[in-house]
Coordinates of C-alpha atoms and ligand atoms in Angstrom, one line a residue:
L1363 CA 141.2 -37.1 55.9
T1364 CA 139.9 -40.5 54.8
L1365 CA 136.4 -41.5 55.7
E1366 CA 137.8 -43.8 58.4
E1367 CA 140.0 -41.0 59.8
R1368 CA 137.0 -38.6 59.8
L1369 CA 134.9 -41.2 61.7
A1370 CA 137.5 -41.6 64.4
S1371 CA 138.0 -37.8 64.6
Y1372 CA 134.3 -37.2 65.4
V1373 CA 134.8 -39.3 68.5
V1374 CA 138.1 -37.7 69.4
E1375 CA 136.8 -34.2 68.8
G1376 CA 133.4 -34.8 70.4
S1377 CA 131.8 -33.3 67.3
K1378 CA 128.7 -34.4 65.5
E1379 CA 129.0 -32.0 62.5
G1380 CA 129.0 -34.2 59.4
L1381 CA 128.8 -37.4 61.4
I1382 CA 125.6 -38.8 60.0
A1383 CA 126.5 -38.2 56.4
D1384 CA 129.9 -40.0 57.0
L1385 CA 128.2 -42.8 58.8
D1386 CA 125.8 -43.2 55.8
E1387 CA 128.8 -43.2 53.5
A1388 CA 130.5 -45.9 55.6
L1389 CA 127.4 -48.0 55.6
Q1390 CA 127.9 -48.3 51.8
K1391 CA 131.2 -50.1 52.5
Y1392 CA 131.1 -51.7 55.9
A1393 CA 128.8 -53.6 58.2
P1394 CA 127.5 -51.5 61.1
L1395 CA 129.4 -53.4 63.7
D1396 CA 132.7 -53.1 61.7
I1397 CA 132.2 -49.3 61.7
I1398 CA 131.8 -49.4 65.5
N1399 CA 134.7 -51.9 66.1
G1400 CA 136.9 -50.2 63.6
P1401 CA 137.1 -46.4 63.2
L1402 CA 134.8 -45.5 66.1
M1403 CA 136.6 -47.7 68.6
E1404 CA 139.9 -46.4 67.4
G1405 CA 138.7 -42.9 68.2
M1406 CA 137.6 -44.0 71.6
S1407 CA 141.0 -45.6 72.3
E1408 CA 142.6 -42.3 71.4
V1409 CA 140.2 -40.5 73.8
G1410 CA 141.2 -43.0 76.5
R1411 CA 144.9 -42.3 75.8
L1412 CA 144.5 -38.5 75.8
F1413 CA 142.4 -38.6 78.9
N1414 CA 145.0 -40.7 80.6
N1415 CA 147.6 -38.1 79.7
N1416 CA 145.4 -35.4 81.1
E1417 CA 145.0 -33.9 77.7
L1418 CA 141.2 -34.2 77.9
I1419 CA 138.9 -33.4 80.7
V1420 CA 135.8 -35.4 81.8
A1421 CA 133.5 -32.9 80.0
E1422 CA 135.3 -33.5 76.7
V1423 CA 135.2 -37.3 77.2
L1424 CA 131.5 -37.0 77.8
Q1425 CA 131.1 -35.4 74.5
S1426 CA 133.1 -38.2 72.8
A1427 CA 130.7 -40.6 74.6
E1428 CA 127.8 -38.7 73.1
V1429 CA 129.2 -39.0 69.6
M1430 CA 129.7 -42.8 70.1
K1431 CA 126.1 -43.2 71.4
A1432 CA 124.7 -41.1 68.5
S1433 CA 126.6 -43.2 66.1
V1434 CA 125.5 -46.5 67.6
A1435 CA 121.9 -45.2 67.6
H1436 CA 122.2 -44.3 63.9
L1437 CA 123.8 -47.6 62.9
E1438 CA 121.5 -49.8 65.0
P1439 CA 118.6 -50.0 62.5
H1440 CA 121.1 -51.2 59.9
M1441 CA 122.4 -54.1 62.0
E1442 CA 121.6 -57.7 61.0
K1443 CA 118.6 -59.0 62.9
N1444 CA 118.0 -62.6 63.6
E1445 CA 114.3 -62.9 64.1
S1446 CA 114.5 -66.3 65.7
A1447 CA 112.4 -67.5 68.6
V1448 CA 113.4 -66.1 71.9
K1449 CA 116.5 -67.8 73.0
G1450 CA 116.5 -66.6 76.6
K1451 CA 116.3 -63.7 78.9
I1452 CA 119.4 -61.9 80.0
M1453 CA 119.7 -59.2 82.6
L1454 CA 122.5 -56.6 82.1
A1455 CA 124.0 -54.1 84.5
T1456 CA 127.1 -52.0 84.9
V1457 CA 128.3 -52.8 88.4
K1458 CA 128.1 -50.6 91.5
G1459 CA 130.3 -47.4 91.4
D1460 CA 130.7 -47.5 87.6
V1461 CA 128.9 -45.2 85.1
H1462 CA 130.4 -46.5 81.8
D1463 CA 127.6 -47.9 79.7
I1464 CA 128.5 -47.7 76.0
G1465 CA 129.9 -51.2 76.0
K1466 CA 127.0 -52.7 78.0
N1467 CA 124.5 -51.0 75.7
L1468 CA 126.2 -52.4 72.7
V1469 CA 126.0 -55.8 74.2
E1470 CA 122.3 -55.2 74.7
I1471 CA 121.7 -54.3 71.1
I1472 CA 123.6 -57.3 69.8
L1473 CA 121.9 -59.7 72.1
A1474 CA 118.5 -58.2 71.4
N1475 CA 119.1 -58.4 67.7
N1476 CA 119.9 -62.1 68.0
G1477 CA 116.9 -63.4 69.9
Y1478 CA 117.5 -62.5 73.5
E1479 CA 115.0 -60.7 75.7
I1480 CA 117.1 -58.1 77.7
V1481 CA 116.4 -56.5 81.0
N1482 CA 118.9 -53.6 81.2
L1483 CA 119.2 -52.4 84.8
G1484 CA 121.5 -49.5 83.8
I1485 CA 124.6 -48.2 85.6
K1486 CA 125.9 -48.2 89.2
V1487 CA 123.8 -51.2 90.0
P1488 CA 124.5 -52.5 93.6
P1489 CA 124.2 -56.2 94.3
E1490 CA 121.0 -55.8 96.3
Q1491 CA 119.3 -54.3 93.2
L1492 CA 120.6 -57.1 91.0
I1493 CA 119.3 -59.7 93.5
E1494 CA 115.9 -58.1 93.7
A1495 CA 115.6 -57.8 89.9
Y1496 CA 116.8 -61.4 89.4
R1497 CA 114.0 -62.6 91.7
A1498 CA 111.4 -60.5 89.8
E1499 CA 112.6 -61.3 86.3
K1500 CA 114.1 -64.8 86.6
P1501 CA 116.6 -64.3 83.7
D1502 CA 118.6 -67.2 82.3
A1503 CA 121.8 -65.3 82.7
I1504 CA 123.2 -62.2 84.3
G1505 CA 125.6 -59.9 82.4
L1506 CA 127.9 -57.6 84.3
S1507 CA 129.9 -54.8 82.8
G1508 CA 132.6 -52.6 84.4
L1509 CA 135.4 -50.5 83.0
L1510 CA 137.2 -49.3 86.1
V1511 CA 139.9 -51.3 87.9
K1512 CA 137.8 -51.1 91.0
S1513 CA 134.8 -52.6 89.0
A1514 CA 136.7 -55.8 88.6
Q1515 CA 136.9 -56.1 92.4
Q1516 CA 133.2 -55.1 92.6
M1517 CA 132.4 -58.1 90.4
V1518 CA 134.0 -60.4 92.9
L1519 CA 131.8 -58.9 95.7
T1520 CA 128.8 -59.0 93.4
A1521 CA 129.4 -62.7 92.7
Q1522 CA 129.7 -63.4 96.5
D1523 CA 126.4 -61.5 97.2
L1524 CA 124.6 -63.4 94.4
R1525 CA 125.8 -66.7 95.7
N1526 CA 124.8 -65.8 99.3
A1527 CA 121.4 -65.0 97.9
G1528 CA 121.2 -68.6 96.5
I1529 CA 121.6 -67.5 92.9
D1530 CA 123.6 -69.7 90.5
A1531 CA 122.5 -68.6 87.0
P1532 CA 125.4 -68.2 84.6
I1533 CA 127.2 -64.9 84.8
L1534 CA 128.7 -63.2 81.8
V1535 CA 131.3 -60.5 82.6
G1536 CA 133.0 -58.0 80.3
G1537 CA 134.7 -54.6 80.3
A1538 CA 138.1 -53.0 79.8
A1539 CA 139.6 -53.7 83.3
L1540 CA 138.7 -57.4 83.3
T1541 CA 140.7 -60.3 81.9
R1542 CA 139.9 -63.9 81.4
K1543 CA 142.5 -64.8 84.0
F1544 CA 140.9 -62.5 86.6
T1545 CA 137.5 -63.9 85.8
K1546 CA 138.7 -67.5 86.3
T1547 CA 140.9 -67.0 89.3
R1548 CA 139.1 -64.3 91.2
I1549 CA 135.4 -64.2 90.3
A1550 CA 134.5 -67.8 89.4
P1551 CA 135.8 -69.2 92.7
E1552 CA 133.3 -66.9 94.6
Y1553 CA 130.3 -68.2 92.7
D1554 CA 128.4 -71.5 92.4
G1555 CA 127.3 -71.1 88.8
V1556 CA 129.4 -70.6 85.6
V1557 CA 131.2 -67.3 85.2
L1558 CA 132.3 -66.5 81.6
Y1559 CA 134.5 -63.7 80.3
A1560 CA 133.5 -61.9 77.1
K1561 CA 136.2 -59.9 75.4
D1562 CA 133.7 -57.9 73.3
A1563 CA 130.0 -57.8 72.5
M1564 CA 130.2 -60.5 69.7
D1565 CA 132.0 -62.8 72.1
G1566 CA 129.2 -62.1 74.6
L1567 CA 126.7 -63.2 72.0
D1568 CA 128.7 -66.4 71.2
L1569 CA 128.9 -67.3 74.9
A1570 CA 125.1 -66.6 75.4
N1571 CA 124.4 -68.9 72.4
K1572 CA 126.6 -71.6 73.9
L1573 CA 124.7 -71.3 77.2
S1574 CA 121.3 -71.4 75.6
D1575 CA 122.2 -74.5 73.4
Ligands
B1M2513 CO1 136.0 -43.2 81.8 N1 137.6 -44.2 82.3 N2 135.9 -42.4 83.6 N3 134.5 -42.1 81.2 N4 136.4 -43.8 80.1 C1 138.1 -45.2 81.3 C2 137.5 -46.6 81.5 C3 139.6 -45.1 81.5 C4 140.4 -46.4 81.1 C5 140.2 -43.9 80.8 C6 141.7 -43.6 81.1 O1 142.0 -43.1 82.1 N5 142.5 -44.0 80.2 C7 139.7 -44.8 83.1 C8 139.7 -46.1 84.0 C9 141.0 -46.2 84.8 C10 140.9 -47.4 85.6 O2 140.2 -47.6 86.4 N6 141.9 -48.2 85.3 C11 138.4 -44.0 83.3 C12 138.2 -43.1 84.4 C13 139.4 -42.9 85.3 C14 137.0 -42.4 84.6 C15 136.6 -41.5 85.7 C16 137.0 -42.0 87.1 C17 137.1 -40.1 85.4 C18 136.9 -39.1 86.5 O3 135.8 -38.8 86.8 N7 138.0 -38.6 87.0 C19 135.1 -41.5 85.6 C20 134.4 -42.7 86.3 C21 133.1 -42.4 86.9 C22 132.5 -43.7 87.4 O4 132.3 -44.7 86.7 N8 132.2 -43.7 88.7 C23 134.9 -41.7 84.1 C24 133.8 -41.2 83.4 C25 133.7 -41.3 82.0 C26 132.6 -40.6 81.2 C27 131.3 -40.4 82.0 C28 133.2 -39.2 80.9 C29 132.6 -41.5 79.9 C30 131.5 -42.6 80.0 C31 130.2 -42.3 79.3 C32 129.3 -43.5 79.3 O5 129.7 -44.6 79.2 N9 128.1 -43.2 79.2 C33 134.0 -42.2 80.0 C34 134.6 -42.8 78.8 C35 133.9 -42.6 77.5 C36 135.8 -43.6 78.9 C37 136.6 -44.2 77.8 C38 137.4 -43.1 77.1 C39 135.9 -45.0 76.8 C40 134.9 -46.1 77.3 C41 134.0 -46.6 76.2 O6 132.9 -46.2 76.1 N10 134.5 -47.4 75.2 C42 137.5 -45.2 78.6 C43 138.9 -45.4 78.0 C44 138.9 -46.6 77.1 O7 138.2 -47.6 77.3 N11 139.7 -46.6 76.1 C45 137.4 -44.6 80.0 C46 133.8 -47.9 74.1 C47 133.0 -49.2 74.5 C48 132.2 -49.7 73.3 O8 134.0 -50.1 74.9 O9 133.0 -50.2 77.3 O10 135.2 -51.3 76.7 P1 133.8 -50.9 76.3 O11 133.0 -52.2 75.9 C49 133.6 -53.2 75.0 C50 134.2 -54.4 75.8 O12 134.8 -54.0 77.0 C51 133.1 -55.4 76.0 O13 132.3 -55.1 74.8 C52 132.5 -53.8 74.2 C53 133.0 -53.9 72.8 O14 132.2 -54.7 72.0 N12 132.2 -55.3 77.1 C54 131.4 -56.4 77.4 C55 131.9 -54.3 78.0 N13 131.0 -54.7 78.8 C56 130.6 -56.0 78.5 C57 129.7 -56.9 79.1 C58 129.6 -58.1 78.5 C59 130.3 -58.5 77.4 C60 131.2 -57.6 76.8 O15 128.7 -59.0 79.0 C61 127.9 -58.7 80.0

């Protein structure tokens, strides 16, 4: 197997044996984020495909997630850091009912490395908790992540609850089940502030930078 194929296969197999050495080798050739977005994400897509076909069980997908998390943790210190003045404070959460947090945590790393102060509320965050934390932390923007189809709908409800609580800070949304169109036609109309869709973590950073300009 090539290095790239081996990296993808650690994620697919849920195995960490040899992972660190191969990540170090990959770092000689690629930027950390390209390793994540390239071979590691390819592995994760394959996991998603196998899981969908009932060829993997949840416990196995969990091991794949562990490999992804360990890889991101190993690559993180090698990522480019932009030690600028604090550009703003962003609160992040995976919406109510959803446990997927790898994407959200990647967004956290990228924003934190680029001048943002992050308040990460974790997973399965109900609107009430988000509202309470918003009032305590006064962030400049709220980032919502969700991967399940029902999470897209949950974002609509969350936007309504935030609006009813008088909150109108910009909202950044992302995650596999969402689309730009859904964001524009279903979430944004339920909110008084701007609602922006990020297709990936770098897009999230670009949008945050536009908001803070
Ligand atoms: Co789940 N899962 N999962 N899962 N899982 C999916 C999402 C699924 C598509 C797999 C499939 O069937 N093909 C499917 C969803 C089906 C649907 O609703 N349409 C699914 C399912 C069904 C489930 C369960 C219901 C399974 C079960 O229990 N029967 C269950 C749900 C539990 C719950 O949430 N209540 C479940 C559980 C799990 C695990 C716990 C085993 C594990 C998660 C571990 C963890 O996150 N700690 C898991 C995993 C790993 C996946 C897949 C395989 C991979 C997700 C991932 O981490 N990708 C996933 C299939 C897939 O996506 N191919 C799947 C890597 C990550 C970096 O990408 O999160 O998309 P992602 O983030 C991207 C962008 O989306 C974006 O940036 C990132 C890249 O730069 N982004 C943002 C994300 N959030 C953002 C926020 C932003 C900006 C950008 O601003 C705020």
